[in-house]
Amino acid sequence: MTGSDEFRLALVGAGRMGRHHLRALAEHRTVRIRYVVDPVPAAREAVAAAGLPAYPSMEDLLADAVPDGVLVTAPTGRHGALVAAAAKAGLPVLCEKPAGLDPAEAAEAGRVADAAGIPFQVAYWRRFVPQLRRLRERIAGGELGEILFVAAAQWDGEPPAAAFRTGSGGIFVDMGVHEFDQIRWLTGQEVDRVAVQPAGPVTDPAVRGRDVDSAQALLGLSGGGTALVSLGRHHRGGDMATVEVFGTRDHERLTFLDPADGDATMYAALARQAEDFAGLVREGRSAGAGVADAVAVLDAARRATAQLTPGHEVHTDR
């Protein structure tokens, strides 16, 4: 589609994740990023060199153009304020996960969007990976029987910068929310209990006491089964993610993010997610995550993170 049929996005935040979205949608036929907002001059200069108009603030953008929707990819701590700014302008929002540093922030973002009457979606891109969608359908159709155990692992090629890690909420808020959402979405079950065990070594002195390089969480699920979330920041070769599901009738294991394929799976899923968001805005339909999902996932991440705090008394129940 072209012209008035094209869905025009404003990207707010041209950092690491913002650049991923730019690449994923660079040649998309129907959904395109046409504007970029970032307060950092160097970031604006980089996208301007690629031919995109760049603005220091939402106000500057709206004085010049009105997009069809806003894609928020700024640091997590700014999600709430940016959702509020978009809502004030009446603009639909696709907000990168996790839509806040804790459940209250995500719930408030949803409340603000609802009060403004704007569509609001949280960007958990794994819901748009075909392999995972087929696995979910198999589970929902009873092909695996009763779910006994789910193992979900995400290991990154290398740790991000200390400045990011100390402001991202830690490993369970930054990384683990993907696994928590994936487990809930695949199984249709809630996380009832959380027990955490971190690994000892932390390679970057600047984050010691504020984040860990690896941690595992054992979850109790509302359907009676259990799940294991394994997170790490040192996977030689590149980013990797797997999921394995054991049921009373069958078993399936997927490596859906493989270093051998680079970021191809993620880019394809980001594009499908953007298409889904356009459908939400124009037709009211969506297969993506909503506010309730974001709140539930952050609640699990909050309980997991609390157990990483030295001296914290561990309570595994809600």
PDB file of C-alpha atoms in Angstrom, residues 28-289:
ATOM      1  CA  HIS A  28       7.832  -2.981   4.705  1.00  0.00           C
ATOM      2  CA  ARG A  29       5.050  -2.483   2.169  1.00  0.00           C
ATOM      3  CA  THR A  30       2.284  -1.306   4.494  1.00  0.00           C
ATOM      4  CA  VAL A  31       3.750  -0.112   7.796  1.00  0.00           C
ATOM      5  CA  ARG A  32       6.663   2.320   7.771  1.00  0.00           C
ATOM      6  CA  ILE A  33       8.523   4.406  10.318  1.00  0.00           C
ATOM      7  CA  ARG A  34       8.282   7.908   8.869  1.00  0.00           C
ATOM      8  CA  TYR A  35       9.362  10.025  11.866  1.00  0.00           C
ATOM      9  CA  VAL A  36      11.823   9.618  14.738  1.00  0.00           C
ATOM     10  CA  VAL A  37      11.870  11.320  18.127  1.00  0.00           C
ATOM     11  CA  ASP A  38      14.968  11.251  20.331  1.00  0.00           C
ATOM     12  CA  PRO A  39      16.372  13.862  22.750  1.00  0.00           C
ATOM     13  CA  VAL A  40      19.985  12.881  21.970  1.00  0.00           C
ATOM     14  CA  PRO A  41      21.438  14.972  19.097  1.00  0.00           C
ATOM     15  CA  ALA A  42      23.755  12.187  17.893  1.00  0.00           C
ATOM     16  CA  ALA A  43      20.823   9.780  17.606  1.00  0.00           C
ATOM     17  CA  ARG A  44      18.826  12.327  15.595  1.00  0.00           C
ATOM     18  CA  GLU A  45      21.779  12.987  13.321  1.00  0.00           C
ATOM     19  CA  ALA A  46      22.153   9.267  12.609  1.00  0.00           C
ATOM     20  CA  VAL A  47      18.536   8.807  11.504  1.00  0.00           C
ATOM     21  CA  ALA A  48      18.507  12.128   9.643  1.00  0.00           C
ATOM     22  CA  ALA A  49      21.489  10.865   7.639  1.00  0.00           C
ATOM     23  CA  ALA A  50      19.321   7.900   6.644  1.00  0.00           C
ATOM     24  CA  GLY A  51      16.669  10.278   5.310  1.00  0.00           C
ATOM     25  CA  LEU A  52      14.181  10.308   8.176  1.00  0.00           C
ATOM     26  CA  PRO A  53      12.979  13.524   9.821  1.00  0.00           C
ATOM     27  CA  ALA A  54      14.072  13.531  13.472  1.00  0.00           C
ATOM     28  CA  TYR A  55      12.721  15.628  16.346  1.00  0.00           C
ATOM     29  CA  PRO A  56      13.940  16.247  19.905  1.00  0.00           C
ATOM     30  CA  SER A  57      10.476  15.814  21.476  1.00  0.00           C
ATOM     31  CA  MET A  58       6.932  14.647  20.820  1.00  0.00           C
ATOM     32  CA  GLU A  59       5.815  18.274  20.895  1.00  0.00           C
ATOM     33  CA  ASP A  60       8.242  19.147  18.094  1.00  0.00           C
ATOM     34  CA  LEU A  61       7.015  16.228  16.024  1.00  0.00           C
ATOM     35  CA  LEU A  62       3.338  17.084  16.475  1.00  0.00           C
ATOM     36  CA  ALA A  63       3.955  20.678  15.483  1.00  0.00           C
ATOM     37  CA  ASP A  64       5.097  19.369  12.114  1.00  0.00           C
ATOM     38  CA  ALA A  65       3.204  16.114  11.459  1.00  0.00           C
ATOM     39  CA  VAL A  66       0.620  13.715  12.900  1.00  0.00           C
ATOM     40  CA  PRO A  67       1.514  10.031  12.551  1.00  0.00           C
ATOM     41  CA  ASP A  68      -0.964   7.156  12.573  1.00  0.00           C
ATOM     42  CA  GLY A  69       0.638   5.672  15.664  1.00  0.00           C
ATOM     43  CA  VAL A  70       3.573   5.919  18.053  1.00  0.00           C
ATOM     44  CA  LEU A  71       6.142   3.171  18.631  1.00  0.00           C
ATOM     45  CA  VAL A  72       7.810   3.732  22.007  1.00  0.00           C
ATOM     46  CA  THR A  73      11.310   2.242  22.182  1.00  0.00           C
ATOM     47  CA  ALA A  74      12.881   4.636  24.700  1.00  0.00           C
ATOM     48  CA  PRO A  75      14.413   3.352  27.976  1.00  0.00           C
ATOM     49  CA  THR A  76      11.892   1.584  30.207  1.00  0.00           C
ATOM     50  CA  GLY A  77      11.842   4.322  32.824  1.00  0.00           C
ATOM     51  CA  ARG A  78      10.422   6.754  30.246  1.00  0.00           C
ATOM     52  CA  HIS A  79       7.636   4.499  28.947  1.00  0.00           C
ATOM     53  CA  GLY A  80       4.919   5.948  31.166  1.00  0.00           C
ATOM     54  CA  ALA A  81       5.603   9.588  30.338  1.00  0.00           C
ATOM     55  CA  LEU A  82       5.774   8.887  26.612  1.00  0.00           C
ATOM     56  CA  VAL A  83       2.546   6.883  26.613  1.00  0.00           C
ATOM     57  CA  ALA A  84       0.911   9.809  28.430  1.00  0.00           C
ATOM     58  CA  ALA A  85       2.233  12.286  25.843  1.00  0.00           C
ATOM     59  CA  ALA A  86       0.911  10.173  22.986  1.00  0.00           C
ATOM     60  CA  ALA A  87      -2.425   9.690  24.738  1.00  0.00           C
ATOM     61  CA  LYS A  88      -2.772  13.433  25.252  1.00  0.00           C
ATOM     62  CA  ALA A  89      -2.385  13.851  21.479  1.00  0.00           C
ATOM     63  CA  GLY A  90      -4.885  11.057  20.809  1.00  0.00           C
ATOM     64  CA  LEU A  91      -2.267   8.824  19.160  1.00  0.00           C
ATOM     65  CA  PRO A  92      -2.371   5.001  19.363  1.00  0.00           C
ATOM     66  CA  VAL A  93       0.658   3.450  21.092  1.00  0.00           C
ATOM     67  CA  LEU A  94       2.714   0.334  20.511  1.00  0.00           C
ATOM     68  CA  CYS A  95       5.003   0.339  23.558  1.00  0.00           C
ATOM     69  CA  GLU A  96       8.103  -1.824  23.775  1.00  0.00           C
ATOM     70  CA  LYS A  97       8.095  -4.319  26.607  1.00  0.00           C
ATOM     71  CA  PRO A  98       7.747  -4.137  29.540  1.00  0.00           C
ATOM     72  CA  ALA A  99       5.761  -0.826  29.543  1.00  0.00           C
ATOM     73  CA  GLY A 100       7.136   0.147  32.939  1.00  0.00           C
ATOM     74  CA  LEU A 101       9.625  -0.895  35.584  1.00  0.00           C
ATOM     75  CA  ASP A 102       6.973  -2.442  37.819  1.00  0.00           C
ATOM     76  CA  PRO A 103       3.309  -3.551  37.679  1.00  0.00           C
ATOM     77  CA  ALA A 104       2.014  -0.199  38.921  1.00  0.00           C
ATOM     78  CA  GLU A 105       3.748   1.711  36.110  1.00  0.00           C
ATOM     79  CA  ALA A 106       2.354  -0.624  33.451  1.00  0.00           C
ATOM     80  CA  ALA A 107      -1.129  -0.420  34.954  1.00  0.00           C
ATOM     81  CA  GLU A 108      -0.952   3.383  34.974  1.00  0.00           C
ATOM     82  CA  ALA A 109       0.135   3.465  31.330  1.00  0.00           C
ATOM     83  CA  GLY A 110      -2.869   1.325  30.493  1.00  0.00           C
ATOM     84  CA  ARG A 111      -5.189   3.516  32.549  1.00  0.00           C
ATOM     85  CA  VAL A 112      -3.976   6.656  30.789  1.00  0.00           C
ATOM     86  CA  ALA A 113      -4.430   5.041  27.373  1.00  0.00           C
ATOM     87  CA  ASP A 114      -7.900   3.795  28.279  1.00  0.00           C
ATOM     88  CA  ALA A 115      -8.965   7.211  29.596  1.00  0.00           C
ATOM     89  CA  ALA A 116      -7.841   8.774  26.321  1.00  0.00           C
ATOM     90  CA  GLY A 117      -9.627   6.097  24.297  1.00  0.00           C
ATOM     91  CA  ILE A 118      -6.532   5.160  22.310  1.00  0.00           C
ATOM     92  CA  PRO A 119      -5.451   1.660  21.211  1.00  0.00           C
ATOM     93  CA  PHE A 120      -2.545   0.459  23.352  1.00  0.00           C
ATOM     94  CA  GLN A 121      -0.417  -2.622  22.704  1.00  0.00           C
ATOM     95  CA  VAL A 122       2.688  -3.926  24.469  1.00  0.00           C
ATOM     96  CA  ALA A 123       5.428  -5.206  22.171  1.00  0.00           C
ATOM     97  CA  TYR A 124       6.143  -8.810  23.099  1.00  0.00           C
ATOM     98  CA  TRP A 125       7.393  -9.852  19.674  1.00  0.00           C
ATOM     99  CA  ARG A 126       7.627 -13.584  20.366  1.00  0.00           C
ATOM    100  CA  ARG A 127       3.850 -13.807  20.003  1.00  0.00           C
ATOM    101  CA  PHE A 128       4.469 -13.269  16.285  1.00  0.00           C
ATOM    102  CA  VAL A 129       7.000 -16.070  15.745  1.00  0.00           C
ATOM    103  CA  PRO A 130       5.284 -18.758  13.595  1.00  0.00           C
ATOM    104  CA  GLN A 131       6.986 -21.669  15.401  1.00  0.00           C
ATOM    105  CA  LEU A 132       5.744 -20.434  18.763  1.00  0.00           C
ATOM    106  CA  ARG A 133       2.258 -19.746  17.437  1.00  0.00           C
ATOM    107  CA  ARG A 134       2.029 -23.328  16.153  1.00  0.00           C
ATOM    108  CA  LEU A 135       3.218 -24.662  19.517  1.00  0.00           C
ATOM    109  CA  ARG A 136       0.567 -22.593  21.285  1.00  0.00           C
ATOM    110  CA  GLU A 137      -2.099 -24.003  18.972  1.00  0.00           C
ATOM    111  CA  ARG A 138      -0.913 -27.549  19.696  1.00  0.00           C
ATOM    112  CA  ILE A 139      -1.132 -26.908  23.443  1.00  0.00           C
ATOM    113  CA  ALA A 140      -4.555 -25.278  23.195  1.00  0.00           C
ATOM    114  CA  GLY A 141      -5.792 -28.155  21.036  1.00  0.00           C
ATOM    115  CA  GLY A 142      -4.755 -30.714  23.651  1.00  0.00           C
ATOM    116  CA  GLU A 143      -2.104 -32.394  21.492  1.00  0.00           C
ATOM    117  CA  LEU A 144       0.471 -32.266  24.300  1.00  0.00           C
ATOM    118  CA  GLY A 145      -2.061 -33.260  26.969  1.00  0.00           C
ATOM    119  CA  GLU A 146      -1.809 -31.756  30.448  1.00  0.00           C
ATOM    120  CA  ILE A 147       1.220 -29.474  30.714  1.00  0.00           C
ATOM    121  CA  LEU A 148       3.720 -30.812  33.228  1.00  0.00           C
ATOM    122  CA  PHE A 149       6.798 -28.657  32.650  1.00  0.00           C
ATOM    123  CA  VAL A 150       7.996 -25.771  30.489  1.00  0.00           C
ATOM    124  CA  ALA A 151      11.673 -24.831  30.169  1.00  0.00           C
ATOM    125  CA  ALA A 152      12.376 -21.413  28.639  1.00  0.00           C
ATOM    126  CA  ALA A 153      15.907 -20.084  28.178  1.00  0.00           C
ATOM    127  CA  GLN A 154      17.280 -16.785  26.917  1.00  0.00           C
ATOM    128  CA  TRP A 155      21.029 -16.278  26.793  1.00  0.00           C
ATOM    129  CA  ASP A 156      22.462 -13.146  25.195  1.00  0.00           C
ATOM    130  CA  GLY A 157      25.756 -13.003  23.344  1.00  0.00           C
ATOM    131  CA  GLU A 158      27.210 -10.453  25.746  1.00  0.00           C
ATOM    132  CA  PRO A 159      26.046  -8.131  28.531  1.00  0.00           C
ATOM    133  CA  PRO A 160      24.734  -4.667  27.652  1.00  0.00           C
ATOM    134  CA  ALA A 161      26.461  -1.544  28.960  1.00  0.00           C
ATOM    135  CA  ALA A 162      26.423  -0.895  32.694  1.00  0.00           C
ATOM    136  CA  ALA A 163      24.444   2.327  32.221  1.00  0.00           C
ATOM    137  CA  PHE A 164      21.635   0.331  30.613  1.00  0.00           C
ATOM    138  CA  ARG A 165      21.699  -2.492  33.146  1.00  0.00           C
ATOM    139  CA  THR A 166      21.504  -0.220  36.169  1.00  0.00           C
ATOM    140  CA  GLY A 167      18.424   1.554  34.789  1.00  0.00           C
ATOM    141  CA  SER A 168      16.578  -1.353  33.199  1.00  0.00           C
ATOM    142  CA  GLY A 169      15.248  -2.998  36.344  1.00  0.00           C
ATOM    143  CA  GLY A 170      17.690  -5.906  36.297  1.00  0.00           C
ATOM    144  CA  ILE A 171      17.813  -9.252  34.542  1.00  0.00           C
ATOM    145  CA  PHE A 172      14.240 -10.348  35.250  1.00  0.00           C
ATOM    146  CA  VAL A 173      12.672  -7.037  34.145  1.00  0.00           C
ATOM    147  CA  ASP A 174      15.002  -6.555  31.181  1.00  0.00           C
ATOM    148  CA  MET A 175      15.196 -10.149  29.916  1.00  0.00           C
ATOM    149  CA  GLY A 176      12.946 -12.407  31.962  1.00  0.00           C
ATOM    150  CA  VAL A 177       9.706 -10.666  31.071  1.00  0.00           C
ATOM    151  CA  HIS A 178       9.963 -12.270  27.617  1.00  0.00           C
ATOM    152  CA  GLU A 179      10.037 -15.740  29.179  1.00  0.00           C
ATOM    153  CA  PHE A 180       7.263 -14.972  31.679  1.00  0.00           C
ATOM    154  CA  ASP A 181       5.014 -13.650  28.913  1.00  0.00           C
ATOM    155  CA  GLN A 182       5.864 -16.543  26.625  1.00  0.00           C
ATOM    156  CA  ILE A 183       5.027 -19.152  29.272  1.00  0.00           C
ATOM    157  CA  ARG A 184       1.705 -17.482  30.142  1.00  0.00           C
ATOM    158  CA  TRP A 185       0.793 -17.055  26.465  1.00  0.00           C
ATOM    159  CA  LEU A 186       1.777 -20.575  25.405  1.00  0.00           C
ATOM    160  CA  THR A 187       0.055 -22.398  28.255  1.00  0.00           C
ATOM    161  CA  GLY A 188      -2.845 -20.077  29.082  1.00  0.00           C
ATOM    162  CA  GLN A 189      -1.789 -20.327  32.738  1.00  0.00           C
ATOM    163  CA  GLU A 190      -0.727 -17.794  35.350  1.00  0.00           C
ATOM    164  CA  VAL A 191       2.462 -17.712  37.396  1.00  0.00           C
ATOM    165  CA  ASP A 192       1.449 -18.589  40.956  1.00  0.00           C
ATOM    166  CA  ARG A 193       4.819 -19.082  42.651  1.00  0.00           C
ATOM    167  CA  VAL A 194       8.398 -17.946  42.023  1.00  0.00           C
ATOM    168  CA  ALA A 195      11.672 -19.247  43.476  1.00  0.00           C
ATOM    169  CA  VAL A 196      14.973 -17.807  42.234  1.00  0.00           C
ATOM    170  CA  GLN A 197      18.620 -18.845  42.223  1.00  0.00           C
ATOM    171  CA  PRO A 198      21.221 -16.415  40.789  1.00  0.00           C
ATOM    172  CA  ALA A 199      24.694 -17.390  39.618  1.00  0.00           C
ATOM    173  CA  GLY A 200      27.554 -15.929  41.612  1.00  0.00           C
ATOM    174  CA  PRO A 201      29.985 -14.429  39.064  1.00  0.00           C
ATOM    175  CA  VAL A 202      29.293 -10.882  37.838  1.00  0.00           C
ATOM    176  CA  THR A 203      31.868  -9.790  35.267  1.00  0.00           C
ATOM    177  CA  ASP A 204      31.225  -6.026  35.330  1.00  0.00           C
ATOM    178  CA  PRO A 205      32.163  -4.388  38.662  1.00  0.00           C
ATOM    179  CA  ALA A 206      29.901  -1.420  37.834  1.00  0.00           C
ATOM    180  CA  VAL A 207      26.754  -3.529  38.188  1.00  0.00           C
ATOM    181  CA  ARG A 208      27.664  -5.743  41.146  1.00  0.00           C
ATOM    182  CA  GLY A 209      24.947  -5.512  43.748  1.00  0.00           C
ATOM    183  CA  ARG A 210      22.495  -4.121  41.179  1.00  0.00           C
ATOM    184  CA  ASP A 211      22.280  -6.875  38.572  1.00  0.00           C
ATOM    185  CA  VAL A 212      23.481 -10.417  37.925  1.00  0.00           C
ATOM    186  CA  ASP A 213      24.935 -12.109  34.854  1.00  0.00           C
ATOM    187  CA  SER A 214      22.722 -15.180  35.128  1.00  0.00           C
ATOM    188  CA  ALA A 215      19.709 -16.310  37.141  1.00  0.00           C
ATOM    189  CA  GLN A 216      17.187 -19.119  37.073  1.00  0.00           C
ATOM    190  CA  ALA A 217      13.578 -18.982  38.263  1.00  0.00           C
ATOM    191  CA  LEU A 218      11.414 -21.988  39.088  1.00  0.00           C
ATOM    192  CA  LEU A 219       7.745 -21.152  38.596  1.00  0.00           C
ATOM    193  CA  GLY A 220       4.572 -22.790  39.833  1.00  0.00           C
ATOM    194  CA  LEU A 221       1.774 -22.500  37.264  1.00  0.00           C
ATOM    195  CA  SER A 222      -1.935 -22.154  37.933  1.00  0.00           C
ATOM    196  CA  GLY A 223      -2.691 -25.372  36.032  1.00  0.00           C
ATOM    197  CA  GLY A 224      -0.542 -27.410  38.391  1.00  0.00           C
ATOM    198  CA  GLY A 225       2.601 -27.719  36.279  1.00  0.00           C
ATOM    199  CA  THR A 226       5.953 -26.019  36.713  1.00  0.00           C
ATOM    200  CA  ALA A 227       8.288 -23.955  34.553  1.00  0.00           C
ATOM    201  CA  LEU A 228      11.948 -23.056  34.572  1.00  0.00           C
ATOM    202  CA  VAL A 229      13.231 -19.713  33.276  1.00  0.00           C
ATOM    203  CA  SER A 230      16.969 -19.620  32.544  1.00  0.00           C
ATOM    204  CA  LEU A 231      18.594 -16.261  31.826  1.00  0.00           C
ATOM    205  CA  GLY A 232      22.179 -15.397  31.026  1.00  0.00           C
ATOM    206  CA  ARG A 233      24.305 -12.664  29.497  1.00  0.00           C
ATOM    207  CA  HIS A 234      27.227 -14.770  28.211  1.00  0.00           C
ATOM    208  CA  HIS A 235      26.427 -17.037  25.258  1.00  0.00           C
ATOM    209  CA  ARG A 236      29.406 -17.356  22.972  1.00  0.00           C
ATOM    210  CA  GLY A 237      28.316 -16.968  19.372  1.00  0.00           C
ATOM    211  CA  GLY A 238      25.313 -14.713  19.869  1.00  0.00           C
ATOM    212  CA  ASP A 239      21.809 -14.399  21.266  1.00  0.00           C
ATOM    213  CA  MET A 240      19.924 -17.654  21.801  1.00  0.00           C
ATOM    214  CA  ALA A 241      16.402 -18.521  22.979  1.00  0.00           C
ATOM    215  CA  THR A 242      14.735 -21.886  23.369  1.00  0.00           C
ATOM    216  CA  VAL A 243      11.546 -23.335  24.799  1.00  0.00           C
ATOM    217  CA  GLU A 244      10.698 -26.920  25.671  1.00  0.00           C
ATOM    218  CA  VAL A 245       7.271 -28.177  26.730  1.00  0.00           C
ATOM    219  CA  PHE A 246       6.547 -31.537  28.350  1.00  0.00           C
ATOM    220  CA  GLY A 247       2.966 -32.785  28.464  1.00  0.00           C
ATOM    221  CA  THR A 248       1.220 -36.017  29.362  1.00  0.00           C
ATOM    222  CA  ARG A 249       0.767 -36.855  25.660  1.00  0.00           C
ATOM    223  CA  ASP A 250       3.669 -35.248  23.822  1.00  0.00           C
ATOM    224  CA  HIS A 251       6.756 -33.072  24.017  1.00  0.00           C
ATOM    225  CA  GLU A 252       8.199 -30.317  21.828  1.00  0.00           C
ATOM    226  CA  ARG A 253      11.450 -28.375  21.860  1.00  0.00           C
ATOM    227  CA  LEU A 254      12.178 -25.257  19.804  1.00  0.00           C
ATOM    228  CA  THR A 255      15.270 -23.132  19.297  1.00  0.00           C
ATOM    229  CA  PHE A 256      13.540 -20.154  17.760  1.00  0.00           C
ATOM    230  CA  LEU A 257      16.384 -17.678  18.195  1.00  0.00           C
ATOM    231  CA  ASP A 258      19.588 -19.206  16.896  1.00  0.00           C
ATOM    232  CA  PRO A 259      22.953 -17.418  16.577  1.00  0.00           C
ATOM    233  CA  ALA A 260      23.358 -19.081  13.180  1.00  0.00           C
ATOM    234  CA  ASP A 261      20.384 -17.067  11.888  1.00  0.00           C
ATOM    235  CA  GLY A 262      21.359 -13.775  13.508  1.00  0.00           C
ATOM    236  CA  ASP A 263      18.386 -11.522  14.195  1.00  0.00           C
ATOM    237  CA  ALA A 264      16.292 -12.712  11.231  1.00  0.00           C
ATOM    238  CA  THR A 265      13.584 -14.311  13.394  1.00  0.00           C
ATOM    239  CA  MET A 266      13.228 -11.224  15.528  1.00  0.00           C
ATOM    240  CA  TYR A 267      13.081  -8.846  12.563  1.00  0.00           C
ATOM    241  CA  ALA A 268      10.370 -10.896  10.876  1.00  0.00           C
ATOM    242  CA  ALA A 269       8.378 -10.986  14.117  1.00  0.00           C
ATOM    243  CA  LEU A 270       8.787  -7.232  14.648  1.00  0.00           C
ATOM    244  CA  ALA A 271       7.346  -6.649  11.183  1.00  0.00           C
ATOM    245  CA  ARG A 272       4.365  -8.929  11.862  1.00  0.00           C
ATOM    246  CA  GLN A 273       3.836  -7.177  15.177  1.00  0.00           C
ATOM    247  CA  ALA A 274       3.727  -3.779  13.456  1.00  0.00           C
ATOM    248  CA  GLU A 275       1.170  -5.141  10.988  1.00  0.00           C
ATOM    249  CA  ASP A 276      -0.889  -6.424  13.909  1.00  0.00           C
ATOM    250  CA  PHE A 277      -0.742  -3.010  15.593  1.00  0.00           C
ATOM    251  CA  ALA A 278      -1.982  -1.343  12.409  1.00  0.00           C
ATOM    252  CA  GLY A 279      -4.836  -3.837  12.428  1.00  0.00           C
ATOM    253  CA  LEU A 280      -5.635  -2.970  16.032  1.00  0.00           C
ATOM    254  CA  VAL A 281      -5.817   0.729  15.179  1.00  0.00           C
ATOM    255  CA  ARG A 282      -7.820   0.335  11.988  1.00  0.00           C
ATOM    256  CA  GLU A 283      -9.976  -2.693  12.690  1.00  0.00           C
ATOM    257  CA  GLY A 284      -9.889  -3.215  16.453  1.00  0.00           C
ATOM    258  CA  ARG A 285      -8.264  -6.665  16.227  1.00  0.00           C
ATOM    259  CA  SER A 286      -4.971  -7.785  17.722  1.00  0.00           C
ATOM    260  CA  ALA A 287      -3.024 -10.932  18.586  1.00  0.00           C
ATOM    261  CA  GLY A 288      -0.572  -8.920  20.674  1.00  0.00           C
ATOM    262  CA  ALA A 289      -0.149  -8.356  24.388  1.00  0.00           C
TER     263      ALA A 289
END
